[in-house]
PDB file of C-alpha atoms and ligand atoms in Angstrom:
ATOM      1  CA  MET B 237      57.054  16.875 231.967  1.00  0.00           C
ATOM      2  CA  ASN B 238      58.890  16.314 235.043  1.00  0.00           C
ATOM      3  CA  ILE B 239      62.255  17.840 235.191  1.00  0.00           C
ATOM      4  CA  ALA B 240      65.309  17.400 237.411  1.00  0.00           C
ATOM      5  CA  ILE B 241      67.700  20.347 237.000  1.00  0.00           C
ATOM      6  CA  ILE B 242      71.096  19.403 237.993  1.00  0.00           C
ATOM      7  CA  GLY B 243      72.904  22.829 238.454  1.00  0.00           C
ATOM      8  CA  TYR B 244      70.949  25.296 239.711  1.00  0.00           C
ATOM      9  CA  GLY B 245      73.399  28.063 238.646  1.00  0.00           C
ATOM     10  CA  LYS B 246      72.861  30.938 235.900  1.00  0.00           C
ATOM     11  CA  MET B 247      71.478  28.623 233.533  1.00  0.00           C
ATOM     12  CA  GLY B 248      69.620  26.389 235.910  1.00  0.00           C
ATOM     13  CA  LYS B 249      67.440  29.373 237.185  1.00  0.00           C
ATOM     14  CA  ILE B 250      66.620  30.539 233.946  1.00  0.00           C
ATOM     15  CA  ILE B 251      65.393  26.996 232.570  1.00  0.00           C
ATOM     16  CA  GLU B 252      63.572  26.910 235.705  1.00  0.00           C
ATOM     17  CA  LYS B 253      61.718  30.258 235.015  1.00  0.00           C
ATOM     18  CA  LEU B 254      60.755  29.302 231.242  1.00  0.00           C
ATOM     19  CA  ALA B 255      60.101  25.621 232.384  1.00  0.00           C
ATOM     20  CA  ILE B 256      57.334  26.777 234.729  1.00  0.00           C
ATOM     21  CA  GLN B 257      56.097  29.431 232.194  1.00  0.00           C
ATOM     22  CA  LYS B 258      55.701  25.958 229.870  1.00  0.00           C
ATOM     23  CA  GLU B 259      53.593  24.089 232.666  1.00  0.00           C
ATOM     24  CA  HIS B 260      56.526  21.701 233.129  1.00  0.00           C
ATOM     25  CA  SER B 261      57.038  20.375 236.665  1.00  0.00           C
ATOM     26  CA  ILE B 262      60.496  20.815 238.276  1.00  0.00           C
ATOM     27  CA  VAL B 263      61.027  17.632 240.462  1.00  0.00           C
ATOM     28  CA  LEU B 264      64.543  18.035 241.812  1.00  0.00           C
ATOM     29  CA  LYS B 265      66.739  20.898 241.839  1.00  0.00           C
ATOM     30  CA  ILE B 266      70.472  20.504 242.548  1.00  0.00           C
ATOM     31  CA  ASP B 267      73.294  22.883 243.284  1.00  0.00           C
ATOM     32  CA  ASP B 268      76.682  22.525 245.225  1.00  0.00           C
ATOM     33  CA  SER B 269      74.705  23.262 248.723  1.00  0.00           C
ATOM     34  CA  ASN B 270      72.291  19.918 248.483  1.00  0.00           C
ATOM     35  CA  LEU B 271      74.450  17.535 246.526  1.00  0.00           C
ATOM     36  CA  ASN B 272      72.952  14.793 249.115  1.00  0.00           C
ATOM     37  CA  GLU B 273      69.506  14.992 247.073  1.00  0.00           C
ATOM     38  CA  LEU B 274      71.496  13.914 243.593  1.00  0.00           C
ATOM     39  CA  THR B 275      70.488  10.304 244.064  1.00  0.00           C
ATOM     40  CA  VAL B 276      69.162   7.540 242.036  1.00  0.00           C
ATOM     41  CA  GLU B 277      65.942   7.395 243.699  1.00  0.00           C
ATOM     42  CA  ASN B 278      65.416  10.969 243.537  1.00  0.00           C
ATOM     43  CA  LEU B 279      66.368  11.222 239.813  1.00  0.00           C
ATOM     44  CA  LYS B 280      63.763   8.497 239.178  1.00  0.00           C
ATOM     45  CA  LYS B 281      61.311  10.818 239.745  1.00  0.00           C
ATOM     46  CA  ALA B 282      62.032  12.841 236.685  1.00  0.00           C
ATOM     47  CA  ASP B 283      61.068  12.461 233.045  1.00  0.00           C
ATOM     48  CA  VAL B 284      64.135  14.034 231.886  1.00  0.00           C
ATOM     49  CA  ALA B 285      67.349  15.765 233.707  1.00  0.00           C
ATOM     50  CA  ILE B 286      68.902  19.126 232.585  1.00  0.00           C
ATOM     51  CA  GLU B 287      72.551  19.238 233.465  1.00  0.00           C
ATOM     52  CA  PHE B 288      74.433  22.654 233.452  1.00  0.00           C
ATOM     53  CA  THR B 289      77.105  22.345 236.237  1.00  0.00           C
ATOM     54  CA  GLY B 290      80.928  22.566 235.583  1.00  0.00           C
ATOM     55  CA  PRO B 291      83.418  20.469 233.706  1.00  0.00           C
ATOM     56  CA  LYS B 292      84.906  18.370 236.904  1.00  0.00           C
ATOM     57  CA  VAL B 293      81.266  17.209 237.623  1.00  0.00           C
ATOM     58  CA  ALA B 294      79.331  16.802 234.319  1.00  0.00           C
ATOM     59  CA  PHE B 295      80.397  13.333 233.649  1.00  0.00           C
ATOM     60  CA  GLY B 296      79.473  11.665 237.091  1.00  0.00           C
ATOM     61  CA  ASN B 297      76.354  13.400 237.004  1.00  0.00           C
ATOM     62  CA  ILE B 298      75.548  12.398 233.431  1.00  0.00           C
ATOM     63  CA  SER B 299      76.361   8.898 234.528  1.00  0.00           C
ATOM     64  CA  LEU B 300      74.075   9.007 237.700  1.00  0.00           C
ATOM     65  CA  CYS B 301      71.198   9.694 235.337  1.00  0.00           C
ATOM     66  CA  PHE B 302      71.856   6.971 233.375  1.00  0.00           C
ATOM     67  CA  ASP B 303      72.034   4.478 236.380  1.00  0.00           C
ATOM     68  CA  ALA B 304      68.392   5.964 237.142  1.00  0.00           C
ATOM     69  CA  GLY B 305      67.723   4.987 233.592  1.00  0.00           C
ATOM     70  CA  ILE B 306      66.645   8.638 232.388  1.00  0.00           C
ATOM     71  CA  PRO B 307      67.272  10.772 229.856  1.00  0.00           C
ATOM     72  CA  VAL B 308      69.934  13.674 229.783  1.00  0.00           C
ATOM     73  CA  VAL B 309      70.357  17.071 228.037  1.00  0.00           C
ATOM     74  CA  SER B 310      73.782  18.647 229.343  1.00  0.00           C
ATOM     75  CA  GLY B 311      75.299  22.047 227.945  1.00  0.00           C
ATOM     76  CA  THR B 312      78.303  21.851 230.333  1.00  0.00           C
ATOM     77  CA  THR B 313      81.373  22.586 228.336  1.00  0.00           C
ATOM     78  CA  GLY B 314      84.978  21.097 228.987  1.00  0.00           C
ATOM     79  CA  TRP B 315      84.476  17.641 229.900  1.00  0.00           C
ATOM     80  CA  LEU B 316      84.245  16.148 226.321  1.00  0.00           C
ATOM     81  CA  ASP B 317      87.444  13.899 227.005  1.00  0.00           C
ATOM     82  CA  LYS B 318      84.830  11.393 228.711  1.00  0.00           C
ATOM     83  CA  PHE B 319      82.313  11.856 225.673  1.00  0.00           C
ATOM     84  CA  ASN B 320      82.982   8.435 224.242  1.00  0.00           C
ATOM     85  CA  GLU B 321      82.187   6.722 227.630  1.00  0.00           C
ATOM     86  CA  VAL B 322      78.882   8.546 227.555  1.00  0.00           C
ATOM     87  CA  LYS B 323      78.335   7.343 223.651  1.00  0.00           C
ATOM     88  CA  GLU B 324      79.083   3.764 224.658  1.00  0.00           C
ATOM     89  CA  ARG B 325      76.497   3.732 227.452  1.00  0.00           C
ATOM     90  CA  CYS B 326      73.910   5.095 224.949  1.00  0.00           C
ATOM     91  CA  GLU B 327      74.637   2.606 222.573  1.00  0.00           C
ATOM     92  CA  THR B 328      74.971  -0.655 225.039  1.00  0.00           C
ATOM     93  CA  GLU B 329      72.270   0.347 227.646  1.00  0.00           C
ATOM     94  CA  LYS B 330      69.659   2.353 225.029  1.00  0.00           C
ATOM     95  CA  GLN B 331      70.231   5.464 226.894  1.00  0.00           C
ATOM     96  CA  ALA B 332      69.656   9.005 225.442  1.00  0.00           C
ATOM     97  CA  PHE B 333      71.913  11.974 225.762  1.00  0.00           C
ATOM     98  CA  PHE B 334      71.705  15.443 224.067  1.00  0.00           C
ATOM     99  CA  TYR B 335      74.577  17.327 223.973  1.00  0.00           C
ATOM    100  CA  ALA B 336      75.146  21.100 222.617  1.00  0.00           C
ATOM    101  CA  SER B 337      78.252  23.171 222.923  1.00  0.00           C
ATOM    102  CA  ASN B 338      75.789  26.225 222.469  1.00  0.00           C
ATOM    103  CA  PHE B 339      71.808  25.692 222.524  1.00  0.00           C
ATOM    104  CA  SER B 340      70.637  29.012 220.823  1.00  0.00           C
ATOM    105  CA  LEU B 341      69.233  28.678 217.862  1.00  0.00           C
ATOM    106  CA  GLY B 342      71.062  31.666 216.342  1.00  0.00           C
ATOM    107  CA  VAL B 343      74.548  29.974 216.974  1.00  0.00           C
ATOM    108  CA  ASN B 344      73.218  27.139 215.328  1.00  0.00           C
ATOM    109  CA  ILE B 345      72.724  29.015 212.489  1.00  0.00           C
ATOM    110  CA  PHE B 346      76.141  30.672 212.674  1.00  0.00           C
ATOM    111  CA  PHE B 347      77.456  27.180 212.729  1.00  0.00           C
ATOM    112  CA  LYS B 348      76.099  26.540 209.300  1.00  0.00           C
ATOM    113  CA  LEU B 349      76.771  29.774 207.867  1.00  0.00           C
ATOM    114  CA  ASN B 350      80.578  29.165 209.227  1.00  0.00           C
ATOM    115  CA  GLN B 351      80.885  25.849 207.608  1.00  0.00           C
ATOM    116  CA  GLN B 352      79.709  27.337 204.634  1.00  0.00           C
ATOM    117  CA  LEU B 353      82.073  30.067 204.313  1.00  0.00           C
ATOM    118  CA  ALA B 354      84.820  27.604 205.208  1.00  0.00           C
ATOM    119  CA  LYS B 355      84.008  25.617 202.023  1.00  0.00           C
ATOM    120  CA  ILE B 356      84.523  28.654 200.076  1.00  0.00           C
ATOM    121  CA  MET B 357      87.403  29.952 201.950  1.00  0.00           C
ATOM    122  CA  ASN B 358      89.221  26.335 201.261  1.00  0.00           C
ATOM    123  CA  LYS B 359      90.025  27.823 197.698  1.00  0.00           C
ATOM    124  CA  PHE B 360      91.265  31.210 198.891  1.00  0.00           C
ATOM    125  CA  GLU B 361      94.922  30.333 200.273  1.00  0.00           C
ATOM    126  CA  GLY B 362      95.799  33.940 200.687  1.00  0.00           C
ATOM    127  CA  PHE B 363      93.166  34.480 203.661  1.00  0.00           C
ATOM    128  CA  ASN B 364      94.375  33.370 207.153  1.00  0.00           C
ATOM    129  CA  VAL B 365      91.692  32.614 209.517  1.00  0.00           C
ATOM    130  CA  SER B 366      91.317  33.339 213.395  1.00  0.00           C
ATOM    131  CA  VAL B 367      88.384  33.074 215.952  1.00  0.00           C
ATOM    132  CA  ASP B 368      87.433  35.182 218.871  1.00  0.00           C
ATOM    133  CA  GLU B 369      85.245  34.488 221.795  1.00  0.00           C
ATOM    134  CA  THR B 370      84.185  36.952 224.449  1.00  0.00           C
ATOM    135  CA  HIS B 371      82.158  35.784 227.727  1.00  0.00           C
ATOM    136  CA  HIS B 372      81.677  36.799 231.328  1.00  0.00           C
ATOM    137  CA  ILE B 373      84.837  36.736 233.834  1.00  0.00           C
ATOM    138  CA  HIS B 374      82.848  33.707 235.690  1.00  0.00           C
ATOM    139  CA  LYS B 375      83.410  31.284 232.738  1.00  0.00           C
ATOM    140  CA  LEU B 376      85.736  28.675 233.938  1.00  0.00           C
ATOM    141  CA  ASP B 377      86.924  26.775 230.610  1.00  0.00           C
ATOM    142  CA  ALA B 378      88.781  28.985 227.318  1.00  0.00           C
ATOM    143  CA  PRO B 379      88.256  28.784 224.754  1.00  0.00           C
ATOM    144  CA  SER B 380      84.720  28.256 225.018  1.00  0.00           C
ATOM    145  CA  GLY B 381      82.935  25.183 223.794  1.00  0.00           C
ATOM    146  CA  THR B 382      81.186  27.029 221.154  1.00  0.00           C
ATOM    147  CA  ALA B 383      84.659  28.345 219.749  1.00  0.00           C
ATOM    148  CA  ILE B 384      86.227  24.984 219.702  1.00  0.00           C
ATOM    149  CA  THR B 385      82.929  23.692 217.723  1.00  0.00           C
ATOM    150  CA  ILE B 386      83.558  26.825 215.333  1.00  0.00           C
ATOM    151  CA  ALA B 387      87.334  25.980 215.105  1.00  0.00           C
ATOM    152  CA  ASP B 388      86.741  21.917 214.237  1.00  0.00           C
ATOM    153  CA  ASP B 389      84.273  22.838 211.809  1.00  0.00           C
ATOM    154  CA  ILE B 390      86.496  25.286 209.813  1.00  0.00           C
ATOM    155  CA  ILE B 391      89.554  22.539 210.061  1.00  0.00           C
ATOM    156  CA  SER B 392      86.993  20.052 208.513  1.00  0.00           C
ATOM    157  CA  GLU B 393      86.576  22.356 205.561  1.00  0.00           C
ATOM    158  CA  VAL B 394      89.846  24.408 205.147  1.00  0.00           C
ATOM    159  CA  LYS B 395      92.650  22.021 204.141  1.00  0.00           C
ATOM    160  CA  ARG B 396      95.197  24.017 205.087  1.00  0.00           C
ATOM    161  CA  LYS B 397      94.312  24.039 208.760  1.00  0.00           C
ATOM    162  CA  GLU B 398      95.106  20.947 210.807  1.00  0.00           C
ATOM    163  CA  ASN B 399      94.376  22.085 214.286  1.00  0.00           C
ATOM    164  CA  TRP B 400      93.781  24.982 216.778  1.00  0.00           C
ATOM    165  CA  VAL B 401      95.624  26.572 219.479  1.00  0.00           C
ATOM    166  CA  LYS B 402      94.762  29.142 222.248  1.00  0.00           C
ATOM    167  CA  GLU B 403      95.519  32.517 221.838  1.00  0.00           C
ATOM    168  CA  LYS B 404      98.565  33.014 219.058  1.00  0.00           C
ATOM    169  CA  THR B 405     100.251  31.234 216.670  1.00  0.00           C
ATOM    170  CA  GLU B 406     103.126  31.827 214.042  1.00  0.00           C
ATOM    171  CA  ASN B 407     102.261  28.378 212.489  1.00  0.00           C
ATOM    172  CA  ASP B 408      99.876  28.884 209.205  1.00  0.00           C
ATOM    173  CA  LYS B 409      98.723  25.203 209.790  1.00  0.00           C
ATOM    174  CA  GLN B 410      97.011  26.383 212.975  1.00  0.00           C
ATOM    175  CA  ILE B 411      93.977  28.517 214.012  1.00  0.00           C
ATOM    176  CA  ALA B 412      94.374  31.020 216.823  1.00  0.00           C
ATOM    177  CA  ILE B 413      91.121  31.083 219.281  1.00  0.00           C
ATOM    178  CA  LYS B 414      91.533  34.244 221.440  1.00  0.00           C
ATOM    179  CA  SER B 415      89.351  34.428 224.533  1.00  0.00           C
ATOM    180  CA  PHE B 416      88.642  37.572 226.236  1.00  0.00           C
ATOM    181  CA  ARG B 417      86.590  37.601 229.641  1.00  0.00           C
ATOM    182  CA  ILE B 418      84.574  40.892 230.583  1.00  0.00           C
ATOM    183  CA  GLY B 419      82.178  41.555 233.296  1.00  0.00           C
ATOM    184  CA  GLU B 420      78.868  39.896 232.846  1.00  0.00           C
ATOM    185  CA  HIS B 421      79.267  39.488 228.781  1.00  0.00           C
ATOM    186  CA  PRO B 422      76.606  36.882 227.591  1.00  0.00           C
ATOM    187  CA  GLY B 423      78.829  35.665 224.803  1.00  0.00           C
ATOM    188  CA  GLU B 424      80.163  36.839 221.370  1.00  0.00           C
ATOM    189  CA  HIS B 425      81.994  34.740 218.714  1.00  0.00           C
ATOM    190  CA  THR B 426      83.978  35.931 215.464  1.00  0.00           C
ATOM    191  CA  VAL B 427      85.296  34.149 212.908  1.00  0.00           C
ATOM    192  CA  THR B 428      87.877  36.491 210.792  1.00  0.00           C
ATOM    193  CA  TYR B 429      89.298  35.796 207.429  1.00  0.00           C
ATOM    194  CA  SER B 430      92.377  38.389 206.693  1.00  0.00           C
ATOM    195  CA  SER B 431      94.353  38.747 203.709  1.00  0.00           C
ATOM    196  CA  ASN B 432      96.736  41.439 202.854  1.00  0.00           C
ATOM    197  CA  THR B 433      94.357  43.492 201.685  1.00  0.00           C
ATOM    198  CA  GLU B 434      90.924  42.710 203.199  1.00  0.00           C
ATOM    199  CA  ASN B 435      89.047  41.343 205.890  1.00  0.00           C
ATOM    200  CA  ILE B 436      85.746  39.161 205.874  1.00  0.00           C
ATOM    201  CA  ALA B 437      84.505  38.868 209.451  1.00  0.00           C
ATOM    202  CA  ILE B 438      80.935  36.930 210.917  1.00  0.00           C
ATOM    203  CA  THR B 439      79.943  37.253 214.217  1.00  0.00           C
ATOM    204  CA  HIS B 440      77.334  36.094 216.398  1.00  0.00           C
ATOM    205  CA  GLU B 441      76.297  38.020 219.731  1.00  0.00           C
ATOM    206  CA  SER B 442      74.044  36.887 222.725  1.00  0.00           C
ATOM    207  CA  LYS B 443      71.992  39.445 223.961  1.00  0.00           C
ATOM    208  CA  ASN B 444      71.075  37.369 227.143  1.00  0.00           C
ATOM    209  CA  ARG B 445      70.992  33.614 228.398  1.00  0.00           C
ATOM    210  CA  GLU B 446      67.274  33.004 227.519  1.00  0.00           C
ATOM    211  CA  GLY B 447      67.916  31.783 224.181  1.00  0.00           C
ATOM    212  CA  LEU B 448      70.077  29.119 225.216  1.00  0.00           C
ATOM    213  CA  ALA B 449      67.720  28.232 228.069  1.00  0.00           C
ATOM    214  CA  GLN B 450      64.862  27.884 225.457  1.00  0.00           C
ATOM    215  CA  GLY B 451      67.077  25.656 223.309  1.00  0.00           C
ATOM    216  CA  ALA B 452      68.063  23.334 226.505  1.00  0.00           C
ATOM    217  CA  LEU B 453      64.263  23.277 227.177  1.00  0.00           C
ATOM    218  CA  MET B 454      63.181  21.991 223.638  1.00  0.00           C
ATOM    219  CA  ALA B 455      66.222  19.752 223.702  1.00  0.00           C
ATOM    220  CA  ALA B 456      64.302  18.027 226.818  1.00  0.00           C
ATOM    221  CA  GLU B 457      60.785  18.026 225.515  1.00  0.00           C
ATOM    222  CA  PHE B 458      62.502  16.329 221.966  1.00  0.00           C
ATOM    223  CA  ILE B 459      64.620  13.674 223.680  1.00  0.00           C
ATOM    224  CA  ILE B 460      61.740  11.920 225.693  1.00  0.00           C
ATOM    225  CA  GLY B 461      61.343   8.380 224.149  1.00  0.00           C
ATOM    226  CA  LYS B 462      64.276   8.979 222.319  1.00  0.00           C
ATOM    227  CA  THR B 463      67.566   6.840 222.426  1.00  0.00           C
ATOM    228  CA  GLY B 464      71.183   7.330 221.359  1.00  0.00           C
ATOM    229  CA  VAL B 465      73.397  10.617 221.113  1.00  0.00           C
ATOM    230  CA  LEU B 466      71.331  13.446 219.886  1.00  0.00           C
ATOM    231  CA  GLY B 467      72.586  17.107 219.131  1.00  0.00           C
ATOM    232  CA  MET B 468      71.060  20.418 217.674  1.00  0.00           C
ATOM    233  CA  ASN B 469      71.413  19.174 214.153  1.00  0.00           C
ATOM    234  CA  ASP B 470      68.801  16.662 214.954  1.00  0.00           C
ATOM    235  CA  LEU B 471      66.265  19.121 216.859  1.00  0.00           C
ATOM    236  CA  LEU B 472      66.666  22.057 214.508  1.00  0.00           C
ATOM    237  CA  ASN B 473      66.790  20.088 211.116  1.00  0.00           C
ATOM    238  CA  ILE B 474      68.964  23.269 209.660  1.00  0.00           C
TER     239      ILE B 474
HETATM  240  N1  NAD S 602      75.881  24.769 226.110  1.00  0.00           N
HETATM  241  C1  NAD S 602      75.471  26.043 226.105  1.00  0.00           C
HETATM  242  O1  NAD S 602      74.774  26.474 225.521  1.00  0.00           O
HETATM  243  C2  NAD S 602      75.697  26.761 227.469  1.00  0.00           C
HETATM  244  C3  NAD S 602      75.216  28.152 227.934  1.00  0.00           C
HETATM  245  C4  NAD S 602      75.675  28.512 229.206  1.00  0.00           C
HETATM  246  C5  NAD S 602      76.592  27.679 229.925  1.00  0.00           C
HETATM  247  N2  NAD S 602      76.743  26.423 229.695  1.00  0.00           N
HETATM  248  C6  NAD S 602      78.153  25.958 230.700  1.00  0.00           C
HETATM  249  O2  NAD S 602      76.986  25.585 231.350  1.00  0.00           O
HETATM  250  C7  NAD S 602      77.909  25.230 232.575  1.00  0.00           C
HETATM  251  C8  NAD S 602      77.079  26.039 233.755  1.00  0.00           C
HETATM  252  O3  NAD S 602      77.147  27.342 233.323  1.00  0.00           O
HETATM  253  P1  NAD S 602      76.028  28.345 234.387  1.00  0.00           P
HETATM  254  O4  NAD S 602      76.368  29.731 233.567  1.00  0.00           O
HETATM  255  O5  NAD S 602      74.924  27.823 234.628  1.00  0.00           O
HETATM  256  O6  NAD S 602      77.412  28.369 235.517  1.00  0.00           O
HETATM  257  P2  NAD S 602      76.962  28.548 237.129  1.00  0.00           P
HETATM  258  O7  NAD S 602      78.328  28.702 237.579  1.00  0.00           O
HETATM  259  O8  NAD S 602      76.081  29.887 237.426  1.00  0.00           O
HETATM  260  O9  NAD S 602      76.157  27.359 237.745  1.00  0.00           O
HETATM  261  C9  NAD S 602      76.929  26.060 238.071  1.00  0.00           C
HETATM  262  C10 NAD S 602      75.905  25.460 239.281  1.00  0.00           C
HETATM  263  O10 NAD S 602      76.119  24.274 239.179  1.00  0.00           O
HETATM  264  C11 NAD S 602      76.219  23.668 240.680  1.00  0.00           C
HETATM  265  N3  NAD S 602      77.122  22.609 241.192  1.00  0.00           N
HETATM  266  C12 NAD S 602      78.608  22.570 241.322  1.00  0.00           C
HETATM  267  N4  NAD S 602      78.660  21.114 241.335  1.00  0.00           N
HETATM  268  C13 NAD S 602      77.657  20.624 241.019  1.00  0.00           C
HETATM  269  C14 NAD S 602      77.469  19.105 241.487  1.00  0.00           C
HETATM  270  N5  NAD S 602      78.373  18.289 241.669  1.00  0.00           N
HETATM  271  N6  NAD S 602      76.393  18.743 241.139  1.00  0.00           N
HETATM  272  C15 NAD S 602      75.218  19.566 240.640  1.00  0.00           C
HETATM  273  N7  NAD S 602      75.349  20.750 240.452  1.00  0.00           N
HETATM  274  C16 NAD S 602      76.747  21.200 241.061  1.00  0.00           C
HETATM  275  C17 NAD S 602      76.608  25.200 241.260  1.00  0.00           C
HETATM  276  O11 NAD S 602      76.419  25.109 242.487  1.00  0.00           O
HETATM  277  C18 NAD S 602      75.925  25.913 240.338  1.00  0.00           C
HETATM  278  O12 NAD S 602      74.614  26.283 240.862  1.00  0.00           O
HETATM  279  C19 NAD S 602      79.345  26.085 232.356  1.00  0.00           C
HETATM  280  O13 NAD S 602      80.144  24.662 231.954  1.00  0.00           O
HETATM  281  C20 NAD S 602      79.243  26.892 231.335  1.00  0.00           C
HETATM  282  O14 NAD S 602      80.337  26.657 230.399  1.00  0.00           O
HETATM  283  C21 NAD S 602      76.645  26.104 228.394  1.00  0.00           C
END
């Protein structure tokens, strides 16, 4: 598989290492020092693009890959206000796009656990629910895309919750998502249900970024030859 890595930062570099171990070829590597090489002509040399950049540039990068007619795997968070435009291009032009707010196997199992726990807790009104997330200090967006997915999944199941807010709330209909930024922390998410007498908490903790990179590479292998918007449910079938 010929891969274009768009965003040769922390994630891009680990993806490159794992891709080479799996005997894939990296035909293009882009970071903010060689943006002039990010062209339709160069992208056409790749079978797939893997995009881990930043919230301000992700949509433009994905659009350019579609102009080149190559499938895109993106893990960049914080740009999802443009998601419908990407979806529309997939539908009208038969493009392929794979997005996950978190590519790790463990987090996607955790998502399922969170949904099931939320289904149970819907019946127990004495418990309030909150979400905490911790990441490294370089992370640009807060709350994390993963924490937002977790909160949205709770809101779908727990009828007494209507929306999420950052940090704190006195409103019973809202879920507070608290964000912590510590050193080079690889990422942790905790959902806590708390009553006057007890707490129930579930936590996922990343040990490093390799699990995320492995998932993104699996997604790239998976998306080739497909069309439409795909995600971890399609890949993992949990
Ligand atoms: N979905 C997931 O599983 C997951 C996992 C880790 C990180 N992320 C997200 O992925 C993104 C990148 O994370 P990171 O830790 O690798 O960040 P990073 O800052 O280490 O790397 C970002 C890279 O993008 C490059 N870049 C900047 N502008 C660009 C442009 N216009 N085109 C191409 N490249 C450009 C930068 O030079 C840098 O090399 C962030 O949004 C982060 O939140 C998602």
